[in-house]
Short mmCIF file of C-alpha atoms in Angstrom, two decimals:
data_model
loop_
_atom_site.label_atom_id
_atom_site.label_comp_id
_atom_site.label_asym_id
_atom_site.label_seq_id
_atom_site.Cartn_x
_atom_site.Cartn_y
_atom_site.Cartn_z
CA MET O 1 220.52 -161.56 120.60
CA TRP O 2 223.64 -161.25 122.76
CA GLN O 3 227.04 -161.28 121.08
CA GLU O 4 228.25 -164.52 122.71
CA GLU O 5 225.03 -166.25 121.69
CA ARG O 6 225.62 -165.15 118.09
CA HIS O 7 229.19 -166.37 118.28
CA GLN O 8 228.04 -169.77 119.53
CA LYS O 9 225.62 -170.10 116.63
CA ILE O 10 228.29 -169.03 114.13
CA ARG O 11 230.60 -171.73 115.55
CA ALA O 12 227.82 -174.27 115.15
CA GLN O 13 227.23 -173.23 111.52
CA LEU O 14 230.96 -173.53 110.76
CA ALA O 15 231.15 -176.96 112.39
CA ALA O 16 228.09 -178.21 110.51
CA TYR O 17 228.66 -176.74 107.05
CA GLY O 18 232.35 -175.75 106.89
CA GLN O 19 231.45 -172.16 106.02
CA VAL O 20 229.02 -169.41 106.92
CA SER O 21 227.72 -166.48 104.87
CA ILE O 22 226.97 -162.96 106.06
CA ASP O 23 223.60 -163.01 104.29
CA ARG O 24 222.61 -166.22 106.06
CA ILE O 25 223.60 -164.89 109.48
CA VAL O 26 221.66 -161.67 108.86
CA GLU O 27 218.59 -163.70 107.87
CA VAL O 28 218.76 -166.15 110.78
CA PHE O 29 219.82 -163.76 113.54
CA GLY O 30 217.90 -160.65 112.47
CA VAL O 31 220.86 -158.34 112.93
CA SER O 32 222.53 -155.84 110.61
CA ARG O 33 225.32 -156.75 108.18
CA GLU O 34 227.62 -154.38 110.07
CA THR O 35 226.97 -156.28 113.31
CA VAL O 36 227.80 -159.56 111.57
CA ARG O 37 230.99 -158.12 110.11
CA ARG O 38 232.06 -157.00 113.60
CA ASP O 39 231.29 -160.47 114.99
CA LEU O 40 233.35 -162.15 112.28
CA MET O 41 236.20 -159.71 112.78
CA ASP O 42 236.26 -160.35 116.54
CA MET O 43 236.19 -164.11 115.99
CA GLU O 44 238.97 -163.90 113.40
CA LEU O 45 241.17 -161.93 115.80
CA ALA O 46 240.50 -164.65 118.39
CA GLY O 47 241.73 -167.26 115.90
CA GLU O 48 238.33 -168.97 115.57
CA LEU O 49 237.73 -168.45 111.86
CA ARG O 50 239.07 -166.84 108.70
CA ARG O 51 237.03 -164.20 106.91
CA VAL O 52 236.49 -164.60 103.17
CA ARG O 53 234.44 -162.63 100.68
CA GLY O 54 230.81 -162.79 101.79
CA GLY O 55 231.37 -164.78 104.98
CA ALA O 56 233.87 -166.95 106.83
CA VAL O 57 235.45 -170.42 106.92
CA PRO O 58 237.09 -172.34 109.79
CA VAL O 59 240.74 -171.75 110.57
CA ALA O 60 242.75 -174.74 109.40
CA ARG O 61 244.15 -176.35 112.54
CA GLU O 62 247.39 -178.26 112.47
CA ASP O 63 247.65 -181.65 114.14
CA THR O 64 248.12 -180.92 117.83
CA ASN O 65 250.69 -183.68 118.28
CA PHE O 66 254.16 -182.13 118.37
CA ARG O 67 255.93 -185.09 116.76
CA VAL O 68 253.45 -185.12 113.89
CA ARG O 69 253.88 -181.37 113.39
CA MET O 70 257.64 -181.87 113.24
CA THR O 71 257.16 -183.85 110.02
CA GLN O 72 254.98 -181.19 108.35
CA ARG O 73 256.62 -178.61 106.03
CA LEU O 74 259.99 -179.89 107.19
CA GLN O 75 261.82 -178.91 104.00
CA GLU O 76 260.51 -175.36 104.29
CA ARG O 77 261.49 -175.08 107.96
CA ARG O 78 264.98 -176.38 107.23
CA ALA O 79 265.42 -173.71 104.56
CA ILE O 80 264.30 -171.06 107.06
CA ALA O 81 266.69 -172.39 109.71
CA ALA O 82 269.64 -172.47 107.29
CA THR O 83 268.93 -168.86 106.30
CA ALA O 84 268.68 -167.77 109.92
CA LEU O 85 271.95 -169.52 110.70
CA GLY O 86 273.64 -167.25 108.17
CA LEU O 87 272.60 -164.20 110.23
CA LEU O 88 274.24 -165.48 113.42
CA LYS O 89 277.78 -165.29 114.69
CA ASN O 90 279.89 -166.92 117.40
CA GLY O 91 279.52 -165.78 120.99
CA LEU O 92 275.83 -164.86 120.98
CA THR O 93 273.32 -165.30 123.78
CA ILE O 94 270.00 -166.37 122.24
CA PHE O 95 266.44 -166.77 123.49
CA MET O 96 264.44 -169.54 121.80
CA ASP O 97 260.81 -170.37 122.52
CA ALA O 98 259.03 -173.72 122.12
CA GLY O 99 257.70 -174.85 118.75
CA VAL O 100 258.44 -177.01 115.73
CA THR O 101 260.29 -174.25 113.87
CA THR O 102 262.56 -173.40 116.80
CA SER O 103 263.22 -177.12 117.25
CA THR O 104 264.26 -177.26 113.59
CA MET O 105 266.45 -174.21 114.23
CA ALA O 106 268.09 -176.02 117.16
CA GLY O 107 268.88 -178.91 114.82
CA ALA O 108 270.61 -176.50 112.45
CA LEU O 109 272.63 -175.02 115.31
CA ALA O 110 273.64 -178.49 116.48
CA GLY O 111 274.73 -179.53 112.98
CA PRO O 112 278.19 -179.34 111.41
CA ASN O 113 277.58 -175.81 110.14
CA GLY O 114 276.59 -174.51 113.56
CA LEU O 115 278.47 -171.92 115.56
CA THR O 116 280.57 -171.97 118.75
CA ASP O 117 280.46 -170.28 122.15
CA ILE O 118 276.68 -169.84 121.97
CA THR O 119 274.42 -169.57 125.03
CA VAL O 120 270.83 -170.66 124.37
CA ILE O 121 268.13 -169.74 126.90
CA THR O 122 264.92 -171.64 126.27
CA ASN O 123 261.70 -173.01 127.73
CA SER O 124 261.70 -175.85 125.17
CA VAL O 125 262.84 -179.28 126.30
CA ASP O 126 263.38 -180.35 122.69
CA VAL O 127 265.62 -177.35 121.94
CA ALA O 128 267.59 -177.96 125.13
CA GLN O 129 268.04 -181.68 124.39
CA GLN O 130 269.36 -181.05 120.90
CA LEU O 131 271.97 -178.56 122.08
CA ALA O 132 273.01 -179.92 125.49
CA ASP O 133 276.12 -182.02 126.15
CA ARG O 134 275.62 -185.79 126.10
CA PRO O 135 277.38 -188.22 128.47
CA GLY O 136 280.43 -189.82 126.88
CA GLU O 137 280.65 -187.27 124.07
CA PRO O 138 283.14 -184.40 123.75
CA ALA O 139 281.96 -181.07 125.12
CA ARG O 140 279.74 -179.34 122.59
CA ARG O 141 279.72 -175.77 121.43
CA TYR O 142 276.73 -174.55 123.40
CA ARG O 143 275.74 -173.63 126.91
CA VAL O 144 272.04 -174.31 127.45
CA VAL O 145 269.95 -172.59 130.11
CA MET O 146 266.55 -174.20 130.77
CA LEU O 147 264.04 -171.68 132.04
CA ALA O 148 262.20 -172.45 135.27
CA GLY O 149 258.43 -172.83 135.43
CA ASP O 150 255.52 -175.22 135.40
CA PHE O 151 255.88 -178.11 132.98
CA LYS O 152 253.54 -179.06 130.16
CA GLN O 153 253.71 -181.49 127.27
CA ASP O 154 253.07 -181.23 123.53
CA PRO O 155 255.47 -179.63 123.15
CA MET O 156 257.41 -180.31 126.34
CA GLU O 157 258.06 -176.87 127.76
CA THR O 158 258.05 -174.73 130.86
CA HIS O 159 255.53 -171.93 131.17
CA GLY O 160 253.79 -169.65 133.62
CA ALA O 161 254.80 -166.79 135.92
CA ARG O 162 258.06 -168.42 137.01
CA THR O 163 259.14 -168.78 133.37
CA ILE O 164 258.37 -165.12 132.66
CA ASN O 165 260.24 -164.04 135.78
CA ASP O 166 263.21 -166.21 134.83
CA ILE O 167 263.41 -164.61 131.38
CA TYR O 168 263.79 -161.18 133.00
CA ARG O 169 266.95 -162.38 134.75
CA TYR O 170 268.74 -162.42 131.38
CA ARG O 171 269.67 -160.03 128.61
CA ALA O 172 270.12 -161.73 125.22
CA ASP O 173 271.68 -160.56 121.97
CA LEU O 174 268.90 -162.17 119.98
CA ALA O 175 265.47 -163.77 120.23
CA LEU O 176 264.66 -166.52 117.69
CA LEU O 177 260.90 -167.01 117.82
CA ALA O 178 258.28 -169.05 115.98
CA PRO O 179 254.75 -167.60 115.71
CA TRP O 180 251.35 -169.19 115.19
CA GLY O 181 250.65 -166.45 112.64
CA VAL O 182 252.12 -163.27 111.20
CA ASP O 183 250.60 -160.42 109.23
CA ALA O 184 251.31 -156.82 108.35
CA THR O 185 248.78 -155.39 110.79
CA MET O 186 249.10 -157.46 113.96
CA GLY O 187 252.70 -158.62 113.67
CA ALA O 188 253.72 -162.01 115.11
CA THR O 189 251.04 -163.78 117.11
CA ASN O 190 250.44 -166.92 119.13
CA TYR O 191 247.17 -168.81 119.51
CA PHE O 192 248.01 -169.64 123.13
CA LEU O 193 248.26 -166.85 125.67
CA HIS O 194 251.00 -168.56 127.70
CA GLY O 195 253.16 -168.90 124.58
CA ALA O 196 252.61 -165.28 123.62
CA GLU O 197 253.60 -164.10 127.11
CA ILE O 198 256.85 -166.05 126.98
CA ALA O 199 257.73 -164.82 123.48
CA ARG O 200 256.83 -161.24 124.44
CA ALA O 201 259.18 -161.34 127.43
CA MET O 202 261.94 -162.66 125.18
CA VAL O 203 261.39 -159.82 122.69
CA GLU O 204 261.57 -157.25 125.48
CA ASN O 205 264.83 -158.67 126.84
CA ALA O 206 266.71 -159.16 123.56
CA GLU O 207 268.66 -156.64 121.50
CA ARG O 208 267.31 -158.05 118.22
CA THR O 209 264.42 -160.29 117.20
CA ILE O 210 264.20 -162.74 114.30
CA VAL O 211 260.80 -164.29 113.59
CA LEU O 212 260.81 -167.68 111.81
CA ALA O 213 257.54 -168.42 109.99
CA ASP O 214 256.80 -170.99 107.30
CA HIS O 215 254.26 -170.07 104.62
CA SER O 216 251.31 -171.56 106.51
CA LYS O 217 251.67 -168.80 109.12
CA VAL O 218 251.42 -165.86 106.72
CA GLY O 219 248.15 -163.99 107.07
CA VAL O 220 246.87 -166.27 109.86
CA PRO O 221 245.31 -164.39 112.79
CA ALA O 222 245.68 -165.50 116.40
CA ARG O 223 244.67 -164.35 119.84
CA SER O 224 247.77 -162.67 121.22
CA VAL O 225 250.41 -160.41 119.67
CA PHE O 226 253.93 -160.91 120.99
CA CYS O 227 256.01 -158.96 118.46
CA ARG O 228 254.88 -155.89 116.58
CA ILE O 229 256.01 -155.33 113.01
CA ASP O 230 258.34 -152.50 114.04
CA GLU O 231 260.06 -154.81 116.56
CA MET O 232 261.09 -157.40 113.96
CA ASP O 233 264.68 -157.04 112.83
CA HIS O 234 264.12 -159.92 110.42
CA LEU O 235 261.18 -162.06 109.37
CA ILE O 236 262.28 -165.23 107.56
CA VAL O 237 259.74 -167.15 105.48
CA ASP O 238 260.02 -169.92 102.89
CA ALA O 239 259.52 -169.43 99.15
CA LYS O 240 255.89 -170.62 99.19
CA ALA O 241 255.00 -167.61 101.33
CA ARG O 242 255.02 -165.50 98.16
CA LEU O 243 251.78 -167.24 97.14
CA ARG O 244 249.97 -166.47 100.39
CA PRO O 245 247.45 -163.63 100.75
CA GLY O 246 249.07 -160.96 102.84
CA PHE O 247 252.64 -161.60 101.70
CA ASP O 248 252.92 -158.39 99.67
CA ALA O 249 251.71 -156.33 102.62
CA LEU O 250 254.25 -158.05 104.86
CA ALA O 251 257.05 -157.41 102.39
CA LYS O 252 256.22 -153.69 102.44
CA ALA O 253 255.86 -153.55 106.22
CA VAL O 254 258.99 -155.49 107.23
CA PRO O 255 262.22 -154.10 105.70
CA GLY O 256 264.09 -157.11 107.07
CA LEU O 257 261.89 -159.75 105.45
CA ILE O 258 263.96 -162.57 103.93
CA VAL O 259 262.66 -165.36 101.72
CA ALA O 260 264.53 -168.64 102.25
CA GLU O 261 264.91 -170.32 98.87
#
């Protein structure tokens, strides 16, 4: 049986039963346990499932609606944003990608405890809207640069080759990035290739990188790595991350890991 055919049948088993066991796959497919383990490992790295003892379960997907996601784990994201704010100073040029955590970070920057003389370069419409000047209001403390590119919604952002090329026009002091997942082996990852490419370009063109990840991201695999462990100056997580499998390995691997209380 070809690998893709096995993968299709594993997906069907997960959809039907909510789990799949190695023993069952071996019995049904007539392949070795080692072959099944390799299949499950490949599918986990692709973000399709999560391996557990003796088999696998589906990856828990968040609601795909951006506005709904903005209401989830909001307290934890605000704690992360407040902690990150304490690492910043006036006069910085900052890359920010698109996502609910970076939008929460933009809210912290726009608040009364935010900084001044900051340039934010972003592909996120929500980040740009929160930090840009508004008609009839006094000039704010930030200059916002919206990256060029093709437009997509949910979240509203620019993406594609023009966005990547635009990033390379700038050199930033810092990249503030939100991953789909983070672990001690792969680093920071994104489920979507276009998002990973944008974040990767920001890492390459920034002096420092801070990764902002709530506890649901810890130990979650995804398709594309955009920031290796050794490229993270800081990884900021919320207090619930301590309870996640993989946290201890992350704490050992990332000297700059900070837990936002």
